[in-house]
Amino acid sequence: MLHGKLRIAPTCYHVLHLVPVMAAHEMNFFYDEGLKSEDGDLGYEILRDPMVPFGLEKLGISQAMKEKSVDVALDVQSRTVFFQRARGADLYIIAGWRNQHTNVWVSPPHIKSLADLKGKRVGISDFNSIRHWAIQIQLKKAGLDLERDVEWVRIGVAARLHREALRSGKVECAPLPPWYAEDLKKEGFNALVSPADQYPDGRPERIIAATGRILEERPDLVKSFLKGLIRSYWFVRDMPKNYEYIDNLEKRLRFGTSDPEERVISVARRTPRDLEAMPFPVDGLATGFEDMLSEEKKLGELNYEVPAIQDVCAQDLAIEAYKELRARKELEAEHQRVSAIAEKWGY
């Protein structure tokens, strides 16, 4: 905390990762759920710049939080917190963020299986991104050497860039949303793997983390934050009802970022389908840690003494927050709409 306010900051530079927290701010969810001072002022501060350069969070997130007096970190990769906790960091997983891998990995007609990617180019959004992480696991399962057997090609974040890279032959494999994958399958492309099918209990790719200090000293503020964030998860996925607002919010955030790629506002705007398919958990919880750790072991990434899941996760406040929201009749209709959307997508 700084000047008596809960400090919240993103880990990653991607603008989309600011949408839920800024929606919660602009719609007064945080304030209404108790994140305010005794005199009625805001009881929190949202930092908009990423805390660490992309790809370096595993080593730098705890130190960055300390230097910036950040209490709650958004969009952290779950494996980061296990690594940090193993080194004694005062950092805990308190809720889910992206709790499923939503992409399908697509290849041109002559590539029939993951094994066929040996010697080929594989497109990713960024090095050490969740998409890079996800396909590494699948290629390892297929028996490929991640360093020698494939050439990694950074394409960028936007799905349209991956679709263009496949059609142009820039890469022989890339991740796409399911609906784009279906379009390319009609053109003769092959869907090699859909990781979501392998994670019925969810995949905690990115989570919300907080310091042990804030959990011990001000659990009331953390729970108010979580109630506001869960409401925002519902709001973002409640399509098409909230589409115009979310679309305009993302445009405003893109104008405010310093990253030249993230400042681009594509003519091909995000659709209501894109937003309702976001893997923000309706109950706010991160799940699937057992499978995640098992796959990290197969990748050879667990070269340290891995702490027990119960020593890394502190989601009791998220459970309480969701329970309290569910008890409020004025939120029931919204919850029912978003629950139906979650049932439709499977997460």
mmCIF file of C-alpha atoms in Angstrom:
data_model
loop_
_atom_site.group_PDB
_atom_site.id
_atom_site.type_symbol
_atom_site.label_atom_id
_atom_site.label_comp_id
_atom_site.label_asym_id
_atom_site.label_seq_id
_atom_site.Cartn_x
_atom_site.Cartn_y
_atom_site.Cartn_z
ATOM 1 C CA MET A 1 0.000 0.000 0.000
ATOM 2 C CA LEU A 2 0.998 3.579 -0.558
ATOM 3 C CA HIS A 3 -0.738 6.542 1.078
ATOM 4 C CA GLY A 4 -3.350 4.141 2.454
ATOM 5 C CA LYS A 5 -4.446 2.831 -0.953
ATOM 6 C CA LEU A 6 -4.403 -0.688 -2.367
ATOM 7 C CA ARG A 7 -1.969 -0.685 -5.289
ATOM 8 C CA ILE A 8 -2.890 -2.777 -8.348
ATOM 9 C CA ALA A 9 -0.686 -3.236 -11.418
ATOM 10 C CA PRO A 10 -0.427 -5.350 -14.577
ATOM 11 C CA THR A 11 2.459 -7.713 -15.115
ATOM 12 C CA CYS A 12 2.193 -7.814 -18.913
ATOM 13 C CA TYR A 13 2.144 -5.035 -21.522
ATOM 14 C CA HIS A 14 -0.886 -6.396 -23.423
ATOM 15 C CA VAL A 15 -3.692 -3.833 -23.414
ATOM 16 C CA LEU A 16 -6.419 -6.465 -23.250
ATOM 17 C CA HIS A 17 -5.145 -7.407 -19.806
ATOM 18 C CA LEU A 18 -6.198 -3.998 -18.517
ATOM 19 C CA VAL A 19 -9.789 -4.304 -19.708
ATOM 20 C CA PRO A 20 -11.326 -6.156 -16.715
ATOM 21 C CA VAL A 21 -9.641 -4.023 -14.064
ATOM 22 C CA MET A 22 -10.437 -0.767 -15.864
ATOM 23 C CA ALA A 23 -14.032 -1.847 -16.465
ATOM 24 C CA ALA A 24 -14.334 -2.546 -12.732
ATOM 25 C CA HIS A 25 -12.959 0.927 -12.051
ATOM 26 C CA GLU A 26 -15.144 2.805 -14.530
ATOM 27 C CA MET A 27 -18.305 0.905 -13.606
ATOM 28 C CA ASN A 28 -17.629 1.627 -9.894
ATOM 29 C CA PHE A 29 -17.477 -2.083 -9.024
ATOM 30 C CA PHE A 30 -14.414 -1.639 -6.790
ATOM 31 C CA TYR A 31 -15.842 1.404 -5.054
ATOM 32 C CA ASP A 32 -19.272 -0.135 -4.574
ATOM 33 C CA GLU A 33 -17.731 -3.285 -3.108
ATOM 34 C CA GLY A 34 -15.886 -1.329 -0.436
ATOM 35 C CA LEU A 35 -12.583 -0.144 -1.913
ATOM 36 C CA LYS A 36 -12.945 3.371 -0.556
ATOM 37 C CA SER A 37 -11.559 5.459 2.262
ATOM 38 C CA GLU A 38 -13.437 6.678 5.325
ATOM 39 C CA ASP A 39 -13.944 10.090 3.714
ATOM 40 C CA GLY A 40 -15.357 8.546 0.525
ATOM 41 C CA ASP A 41 -12.250 8.773 -1.660
ATOM 42 C CA LEU A 42 -10.989 5.888 -3.793
ATOM 43 C CA GLY A 43 -9.260 3.270 -1.671
ATOM 44 C CA TYR A 44 -7.111 1.950 -4.488
ATOM 45 C CA GLU A 45 -4.778 2.983 -7.288
ATOM 46 C CA ILE A 46 -4.372 1.243 -10.653
ATOM 47 C CA LEU A 47 -0.969 1.493 -12.302
ATOM 48 C CA ARG A 48 -1.241 1.051 -16.062
ATOM 49 C CA ASP A 49 2.350 0.364 -17.072
ATOM 50 C CA PRO A 50 3.607 -3.251 -16.878
ATOM 51 C CA MET A 51 5.806 -3.965 -13.890
ATOM 52 C CA VAL A 52 8.439 -5.979 -15.766
ATOM 53 C CA PRO A 53 9.576 -6.361 -19.393
ATOM 54 C CA PHE A 54 7.735 -9.203 -21.099
ATOM 55 C CA GLY A 55 9.310 -12.594 -20.488
ATOM 56 C CA LEU A 56 11.139 -11.560 -17.319
ATOM 57 C CA GLU A 57 8.329 -11.891 -14.777
ATOM 58 C CA LYS A 58 9.580 -15.274 -13.547
ATOM 59 C CA LEU A 59 12.685 -13.612 -12.148
ATOM 60 C CA GLY A 60 11.525 -10.077 -11.504
ATOM 61 C CA ILE A 61 7.899 -9.914 -10.404
ATOM 62 C CA SER A 62 8.389 -9.911 -6.624
ATOM 63 C CA GLN A 63 11.138 -7.312 -6.735
ATOM 64 C CA ALA A 64 9.076 -5.162 -9.091
ATOM 65 C CA MET A 65 6.112 -5.318 -6.714
ATOM 66 C CA LYS A 66 8.328 -4.288 -3.823
ATOM 67 C CA GLU A 67 9.907 -1.361 -5.681
ATOM 68 C CA LYS A 68 6.531 -0.076 -6.869
ATOM 69 C CA SER A 69 4.642 -0.780 -3.613
ATOM 70 C CA VAL A 70 2.224 -3.032 -5.519
ATOM 71 C CA ASP A 71 -0.114 -5.209 -3.462
ATOM 72 C CA VAL A 72 -1.996 -7.021 -6.251
ATOM 73 C CA ALA A 73 -0.461 -8.166 -9.532
ATOM 74 C CA LEU A 74 -2.692 -8.825 -12.519
ATOM 75 C CA ASP A 75 -2.197 -11.394 -15.299
ATOM 76 C CA VAL A 76 0.727 -13.292 -13.748
ATOM 77 C CA GLN A 77 1.657 -16.684 -15.197
ATOM 78 C CA SER A 78 0.868 -19.280 -12.538
ATOM 79 C CA ARG A 79 4.249 -20.979 -12.920
ATOM 80 C CA THR A 80 5.886 -17.663 -11.984
ATOM 81 C CA VAL A 81 4.378 -17.739 -8.509
ATOM 82 C CA PHE A 82 5.477 -21.329 -7.855
ATOM 83 C CA PHE A 83 9.027 -20.399 -8.900
ATOM 84 C CA GLN A 84 8.997 -17.285 -6.722
ATOM 85 C CA ARG A 85 7.515 -19.064 -3.704
ATOM 86 C CA ALA A 86 10.234 -21.723 -3.959
ATOM 87 C CA ARG A 87 12.719 -18.895 -3.419
ATOM 88 C CA GLY A 88 10.913 -17.517 -0.411
ATOM 89 C CA ALA A 89 9.003 -14.688 -2.091
ATOM 90 C CA ASP A 90 6.034 -13.248 -0.211
ATOM 91 C CA LEU A 91 3.663 -13.901 -3.115
ATOM 92 C CA TYR A 92 0.442 -15.924 -3.374
ATOM 93 C CA ILE A 93 -2.159 -16.859 -5.986
ATOM 94 C CA ILE A 94 -5.454 -15.332 -4.849
ATOM 95 C CA ALA A 95 -7.716 -15.781 -7.901
ATOM 96 C CA GLY A 96 -7.918 -16.854 -11.530
ATOM 97 C CA TRP A 97 -7.468 -14.705 -14.618
ATOM 98 C CA ARG A 98 -7.151 -16.724 -17.840
ATOM 99 C CA ASN A 99 -8.189 -20.183 -16.657
ATOM 100 C CA GLN A 100 -8.212 -22.115 -19.935
ATOM 101 C CA HIS A 101 -6.170 -22.302 -23.143
ATOM 102 C CA THR A 102 -8.633 -21.179 -25.779
ATOM 103 C CA ASN A 103 -6.619 -21.516 -29.002
ATOM 104 C CA VAL A 104 -6.541 -24.279 -31.603
ATOM 105 C CA TRP A 105 -3.180 -24.975 -33.254
ATOM 106 C CA VAL A 106 -3.581 -24.981 -37.035
ATOM 107 C CA SER A 107 -1.321 -26.077 -39.924
ATOM 108 C CA PRO A 108 -1.505 -26.114 -43.741
ATOM 109 C CA PRO A 109 -2.754 -29.222 -45.586
ATOM 110 C CA HIS A 110 0.624 -30.968 -45.863
ATOM 111 C CA ILE A 111 1.121 -30.951 -42.072
ATOM 112 C CA LYS A 112 -1.011 -33.771 -40.661
ATOM 113 C CA SER A 113 0.294 -34.062 -37.103
ATOM 114 C CA LEU A 114 2.457 -32.333 -34.526
ATOM 115 C CA ALA A 115 5.267 -34.741 -35.397
ATOM 116 C CA ASP A 116 5.227 -33.344 -38.957
ATOM 117 C CA LEU A 117 6.416 -29.997 -37.568
ATOM 118 C CA LYS A 118 9.973 -31.278 -37.224
ATOM 119 C CA GLY A 119 12.163 -28.831 -39.125
ATOM 120 C CA LYS A 120 9.264 -26.390 -39.572
ATOM 121 C CA ARG A 121 8.383 -22.878 -38.383
ATOM 122 C CA VAL A 122 5.959 -22.458 -35.493
ATOM 123 C CA GLY A 123 4.298 -19.107 -34.903
ATOM 124 C CA ILE A 124 3.851 -17.664 -31.416
ATOM 125 C CA SER A 125 2.639 -14.330 -30.080
ATOM 126 C CA ASP A 126 5.720 -13.671 -27.949
ATOM 127 C CA PHE A 127 8.569 -15.676 -26.494
ATOM 128 C CA ASN A 128 7.571 -16.956 -23.033
ATOM 129 C CA SER A 129 3.927 -16.091 -23.737
ATOM 130 C CA ILE A 130 1.110 -18.447 -22.762
ATOM 131 C CA ARG A 131 0.775 -19.528 -26.382
ATOM 132 C CA HIS A 132 4.492 -20.306 -26.561
ATOM 133 C CA TRP A 133 4.153 -22.198 -23.281
ATOM 134 C CA ALA A 134 1.121 -24.168 -24.478
ATOM 135 C CA ILE A 135 2.584 -25.386 -27.777
ATOM 136 C CA GLN A 136 5.885 -26.309 -26.147
ATOM 137 C CA ILE A 137 3.969 -28.794 -24.020
ATOM 138 C CA GLN A 138 2.199 -30.290 -27.039
ATOM 139 C CA LEU A 139 5.386 -30.562 -29.113
ATOM 140 C CA LYS A 140 7.182 -32.193 -26.216
ATOM 141 C CA LYS A 141 4.376 -34.764 -25.971
ATOM 142 C CA ALA A 142 4.825 -35.415 -29.709
ATOM 143 C CA GLY A 143 8.499 -36.217 -29.144
ATOM 144 C CA LEU A 144 10.056 -33.082 -30.653
ATOM 145 C CA ASP A 145 13.128 -31.293 -29.318
ATOM 146 C CA LEU A 146 12.050 -27.728 -28.601
ATOM 147 C CA GLU A 147 15.472 -26.266 -29.319
ATOM 148 C CA ARG A 148 16.501 -28.254 -32.384
ATOM 149 C CA ASP A 149 13.394 -29.503 -34.160
ATOM 150 C CA VAL A 150 11.386 -26.311 -34.710
ATOM 151 C CA GLU A 151 12.047 -22.685 -35.608
ATOM 152 C CA TRP A 152 10.125 -20.247 -33.437
ATOM 153 C CA VAL A 153 8.656 -17.214 -35.202
ATOM 154 C CA ARG A 154 7.298 -14.274 -33.232
ATOM 155 C CA ILE A 155 4.153 -13.045 -34.993
ATOM 156 C CA GLY A 156 2.534 -10.719 -32.458
ATOM 157 C CA VAL A 157 -0.535 -10.813 -30.270
ATOM 158 C CA ALA A 158 -3.485 -10.294 -32.645
ATOM 159 C CA ALA A 159 -5.199 -13.440 -33.956
ATOM 160 C CA ARG A 160 -5.548 -11.933 -37.436
ATOM 161 C CA LEU A 161 -1.728 -11.820 -37.684
ATOM 162 C CA HIS A 162 -1.542 -15.552 -37.012
ATOM 163 C CA ARG A 163 -4.206 -16.269 -39.591
ATOM 164 C CA GLU A 164 -2.338 -14.173 -42.158
ATOM 165 C CA ALA A 165 0.956 -15.896 -41.311
ATOM 166 C CA LEU A 166 -0.602 -19.297 -41.994
ATOM 167 C CA ARG A 167 -2.224 -18.271 -45.257
ATOM 168 C CA SER A 168 0.955 -16.608 -46.519
ATOM 169 C CA GLY A 169 3.172 -19.558 -45.618
ATOM 170 C CA LYS A 170 5.238 -17.558 -43.143
ATOM 171 C CA VAL A 171 4.778 -20.375 -40.620
ATOM 172 C CA GLU A 172 3.603 -23.984 -40.706
ATOM 173 C CA CYS A 173 1.729 -23.843 -37.415
ATOM 174 C CA ALA A 174 0.078 -21.096 -35.373
ATOM 175 C CA PRO A 175 -2.617 -20.649 -32.696
ATOM 176 C CA LEU A 176 -6.066 -19.385 -33.613
ATOM 177 C CA PRO A 177 -9.430 -18.950 -31.876
ATOM 178 C CA PRO A 178 -11.749 -21.904 -32.644
ATOM 179 C CA TRP A 179 -13.902 -19.920 -35.089
ATOM 180 C CA TYR A 180 -10.874 -18.842 -37.150
ATOM 181 C CA ALA A 181 -9.654 -22.433 -37.076
ATOM 182 C CA GLU A 182 -12.983 -23.586 -38.509
ATOM 183 C CA ASP A 183 -12.674 -21.061 -41.335
ATOM 184 C CA LEU A 184 -9.213 -22.321 -42.253
ATOM 185 C CA LYS A 185 -10.283 -25.957 -42.045
ATOM 186 C CA LYS A 186 -12.748 -25.163 -44.859
ATOM 187 C CA GLU A 187 -9.730 -24.008 -46.879
ATOM 188 C CA GLY A 188 -7.948 -27.314 -46.312
ATOM 189 C CA PHE A 189 -5.924 -26.455 -43.228
ATOM 190 C CA ASN A 190 -5.653 -28.954 -40.375
ATOM 191 C CA ALA A 191 -6.371 -28.481 -36.676
ATOM 192 C CA LEU A 192 -3.509 -30.332 -35.005
ATOM 193 C CA VAL A 193 -4.476 -29.931 -31.377
ATOM 194 C CA SER A 194 -7.030 -28.149 -29.203
ATOM 195 C CA PRO A 195 -5.399 -27.982 -25.749
ATOM 196 C CA ALA A 196 -8.656 -26.991 -24.029
ATOM 197 C CA ASP A 197 -9.924 -30.530 -24.672
ATOM 198 C CA GLN A 198 -7.107 -31.811 -22.470
ATOM 199 C CA TYR A 199 -7.932 -29.643 -19.455
ATOM 200 C CA PRO A 200 -11.452 -30.403 -18.210
ATOM 201 C CA ASP A 201 -10.520 -28.903 -14.832
ATOM 202 C CA GLY A 202 -9.165 -25.714 -16.393
ATOM 203 C CA ARG A 203 -5.660 -24.506 -17.108
ATOM 204 C CA PRO A 204 -4.458 -21.621 -14.886
ATOM 205 C CA GLU A 205 -2.319 -19.898 -17.493
ATOM 206 C CA ARG A 206 -2.543 -16.475 -15.865
ATOM 207 C CA ILE A 207 -3.731 -15.659 -12.371
ATOM 208 C CA ILE A 208 -4.079 -12.819 -9.858
ATOM 209 C CA ALA A 209 -1.321 -12.655 -7.242
ATOM 210 C CA ALA A 210 -0.942 -10.682 -4.039
ATOM 211 C CA THR A 211 1.654 -10.218 -1.344
ATOM 212 C CA GLY A 212 1.314 -12.123 1.887
ATOM 213 C CA ARG A 213 1.637 -8.834 3.711
ATOM 214 C CA ILE A 214 -1.542 -7.335 2.225
ATOM 215 C CA LEU A 215 -3.412 -10.617 2.774
ATOM 216 C CA GLU A 216 -2.456 -10.555 6.439
ATOM 217 C CA GLU A 217 -2.863 -6.841 7.120
ATOM 218 C CA ARG A 218 -5.883 -5.905 4.963
ATOM 219 C CA PRO A 219 -7.854 -8.965 3.844
ATOM 220 C CA ASP A 220 -10.958 -6.748 3.774
ATOM 221 C CA LEU A 221 -9.508 -4.640 0.961
ATOM 222 C CA VAL A 222 -8.404 -7.703 -0.973
ATOM 223 C CA LYS A 223 -11.880 -9.217 -0.734
ATOM 224 C CA SER A 224 -13.452 -5.953 -1.907
ATOM 225 C CA PHE A 225 -11.054 -5.959 -4.854
ATOM 226 C CA LEU A 226 -11.952 -9.559 -5.701
ATOM 227 C CA LYS A 227 -15.686 -8.872 -5.541
ATOM 228 C CA GLY A 228 -15.251 -5.985 -7.944
ATOM 229 C CA LEU A 229 -13.036 -8.038 -10.260
ATOM 230 C CA ILE A 230 -15.414 -11.016 -10.369
ATOM 231 C CA ARG A 231 -18.244 -8.641 -11.235
ATOM 232 C CA SER A 232 -16.073 -7.285 -14.025
ATOM 233 C CA TYR A 233 -15.399 -10.805 -15.328
ATOM 234 C CA TRP A 234 -19.170 -11.196 -15.633
ATOM 235 C CA PHE A 235 -19.534 -7.767 -17.212
ATOM 236 C CA VAL A 236 -16.847 -8.368 -19.870
ATOM 237 C CA ARG A 237 -18.353 -11.716 -20.901
ATOM 238 C CA ASP A 238 -21.982 -10.533 -20.781
ATOM 239 C CA MET A 239 -22.377 -10.186 -24.528
ATOM 240 C CA PRO A 240 -23.823 -8.587 -26.550
ATOM 241 C CA LYS A 241 -25.237 -6.478 -23.723
ATOM 242 C CA ASN A 242 -21.967 -4.721 -22.840
ATOM 243 C CA TYR A 243 -20.219 -4.885 -26.191
ATOM 244 C CA GLU A 244 -20.217 -1.207 -27.155
ATOM 245 C CA TYR A 245 -18.770 -0.140 -23.822
ATOM 246 C CA ILE A 246 -16.010 -2.790 -23.796
ATOM 247 C CA ASP A 247 -15.120 -2.073 -27.425
ATOM 248 C CA ASN A 248 -14.737 1.642 -26.705
ATOM 249 C CA LEU A 249 -12.842 0.994 -23.471
ATOM 250 C CA GLU A 250 -10.257 -1.084 -25.327
ATOM 251 C CA LYS A 251 -9.846 1.685 -27.917
ATOM 252 C CA ARG A 252 -9.226 4.259 -25.172
ATOM 253 C CA LEU A 253 -6.679 2.006 -23.492
ATOM 254 C CA ARG A 254 -4.861 1.410 -26.760
ATOM 255 C CA PHE A 255 -4.487 5.134 -27.339
ATOM 256 C CA GLY A 256 -2.902 5.386 -23.902
ATOM 257 C CA THR A 257 -0.258 2.670 -24.212
ATOM 258 C CA SER A 258 3.351 3.322 -25.171
ATOM 259 C CA ASP A 259 3.939 0.029 -26.982
ATOM 260 C CA PRO A 260 3.795 0.627 -30.763
ATOM 261 C CA GLU A 261 2.182 -2.744 -31.523
ATOM 262 C CA GLU A 262 -0.433 -2.392 -28.814
ATOM 263 C CA ARG A 263 -1.384 1.117 -29.957
ATOM 264 C CA VAL A 264 -2.688 -0.270 -33.237
ATOM 265 C CA ILE A 265 -6.471 -0.327 -33.474
ATOM 266 C CA SER A 266 -7.389 -2.873 -36.121
ATOM 267 C CA VAL A 267 -10.211 -2.351 -38.589
ATOM 268 C CA ALA A 268 -11.095 -5.962 -37.737
ATOM 269 C CA ARG A 269 -12.493 -5.116 -34.302
ATOM 270 C CA ARG A 270 -12.939 -7.598 -31.507
ATOM 271 C CA THR A 271 -16.431 -9.114 -31.726
ATOM 272 C CA PRO A 272 -18.977 -10.005 -29.036
ATOM 273 C CA ARG A 273 -18.025 -13.629 -29.646
ATOM 274 C CA ASP A 274 -14.366 -12.828 -28.926
ATOM 275 C CA LEU A 275 -15.313 -11.245 -25.609
ATOM 276 C CA GLU A 276 -17.780 -13.812 -24.315
ATOM 277 C CA ALA A 277 -15.165 -16.502 -25.059
ATOM 278 C CA MET A 278 -12.592 -14.867 -22.779
ATOM 279 C CA PRO A 279 -11.528 -17.458 -20.168
ATOM 280 C CA PHE A 280 -12.215 -15.249 -17.144
ATOM 281 C CA PRO A 281 -13.660 -17.651 -14.535
ATOM 282 C CA VAL A 282 -17.217 -16.892 -13.494
ATOM 283 C CA ASP A 283 -16.447 -17.844 -9.889
ATOM 284 C CA GLY A 284 -13.084 -16.065 -9.944
ATOM 285 C CA LEU A 285 -11.082 -19.197 -9.136
ATOM 286 C CA ALA A 286 -7.916 -20.573 -10.671
ATOM 287 C CA THR A 287 -8.053 -24.358 -11.146
ATOM 288 C CA GLY A 288 -6.045 -27.147 -12.750
ATOM 289 C CA PHE A 289 -2.751 -26.680 -10.931
ATOM 290 C CA GLU A 290 -2.000 -30.407 -10.724
ATOM 291 C CA ASP A 291 -2.022 -30.787 -14.521
ATOM 292 C CA MET A 292 -0.048 -27.583 -14.973
ATOM 293 C CA LEU A 293 2.728 -28.725 -12.658
ATOM 294 C CA SER A 294 2.792 -32.184 -14.205
ATOM 295 C CA GLU A 295 3.347 -30.674 -17.639
ATOM 296 C CA GLU A 296 5.979 -28.282 -16.341
ATOM 297 C CA LYS A 297 7.856 -31.305 -15.016
ATOM 298 C CA LYS A 298 7.708 -32.940 -18.462
ATOM 299 C CA LEU A 299 9.136 -29.758 -19.973
ATOM 300 C CA GLY A 300 12.038 -29.934 -17.525
ATOM 301 C CA GLU A 301 11.121 -26.577 -16.016
ATOM 302 C CA LEU A 302 10.746 -27.758 -12.417
ATOM 303 C CA ASN A 303 14.451 -27.732 -11.634
ATOM 304 C CA TYR A 304 13.747 -26.544 -8.114
ATOM 305 C CA GLU A 305 11.953 -27.837 -5.032
ATOM 306 C CA VAL A 306 8.324 -27.200 -5.941
ATOM 307 C CA PRO A 307 6.203 -25.929 -3.048
ATOM 308 C CA ALA A 308 2.890 -27.610 -2.324
ATOM 309 C CA ILE A 309 -0.126 -26.108 -4.080
ATOM 310 C CA GLN A 310 -1.708 -25.224 -0.731
ATOM 311 C CA ASP A 311 1.414 -23.227 0.153
ATOM 312 C CA VAL A 312 1.119 -21.144 -3.021
ATOM 313 C CA CYS A 313 -2.651 -20.682 -3.378
ATOM 314 C CA ALA A 314 -4.667 -18.495 -1.025
ATOM 315 C CA GLN A 315 -8.054 -18.357 -2.750
ATOM 316 C CA ASP A 316 -10.220 -18.358 0.374
ATOM 317 C CA LEU A 317 -11.053 -14.673 -0.093
ATOM 318 C CA ALA A 318 -12.104 -15.300 -3.706
ATOM 319 C CA ILE A 319 -14.388 -18.110 -2.536
ATOM 320 C CA GLU A 320 -15.946 -15.784 0.042
ATOM 321 C CA ALA A 321 -16.250 -12.967 -2.501
ATOM 322 C CA TYR A 322 -18.105 -15.140 -5.002
ATOM 323 C CA LYS A 323 -20.389 -16.540 -2.313
ATOM 324 C CA GLU A 324 -21.338 -13.044 -1.163
ATOM 325 C CA LEU A 325 -22.028 -11.893 -4.719
ATOM 326 C CA ARG A 326 -24.209 -14.931 -5.376
ATOM 327 C CA ALA A 327 -26.307 -14.082 -2.336
ATOM 328 C CA ARG A 328 -27.365 -10.737 -3.817
ATOM 329 C CA LYS A 329 -30.630 -10.970 -5.715
ATOM 330 C CA GLU A 330 -29.934 -7.861 -7.806
ATOM 331 C CA LEU A 331 -27.001 -9.701 -9.445
ATOM 332 C CA GLU A 332 -28.854 -12.949 -10.128
ATOM 333 C CA ALA A 333 -29.991 -12.173 -13.684
ATOM 334 C CA GLU A 334 -26.488 -11.146 -14.748
ATOM 335 C CA HIS A 335 -24.991 -14.240 -13.158
ATOM 336 C CA GLN A 336 -27.470 -16.476 -14.972
ATOM 337 C CA ARG A 337 -26.626 -14.903 -18.342
ATOM 338 C CA VAL A 338 -22.883 -15.286 -17.846
ATOM 339 C CA SER A 339 -23.200 -18.811 -16.456
ATOM 340 C CA ALA A 340 -25.026 -19.797 -19.640
ATOM 341 C CA ILE A 341 -22.182 -18.307 -21.686
ATOM 342 C CA ALA A 342 -19.606 -20.213 -19.619
ATOM 343 C CA GLU A 343 -21.580 -23.423 -20.145
ATOM 344 C CA LYS A 344 -21.622 -22.767 -23.883
ATOM 345 C CA TRP A 345 -17.850 -22.400 -24.111
ATOM 346 C CA GLY A 346 -16.990 -25.020 -21.496
ATOM 347 C CA TYR A 347 -15.214 -22.630 -19.136
#
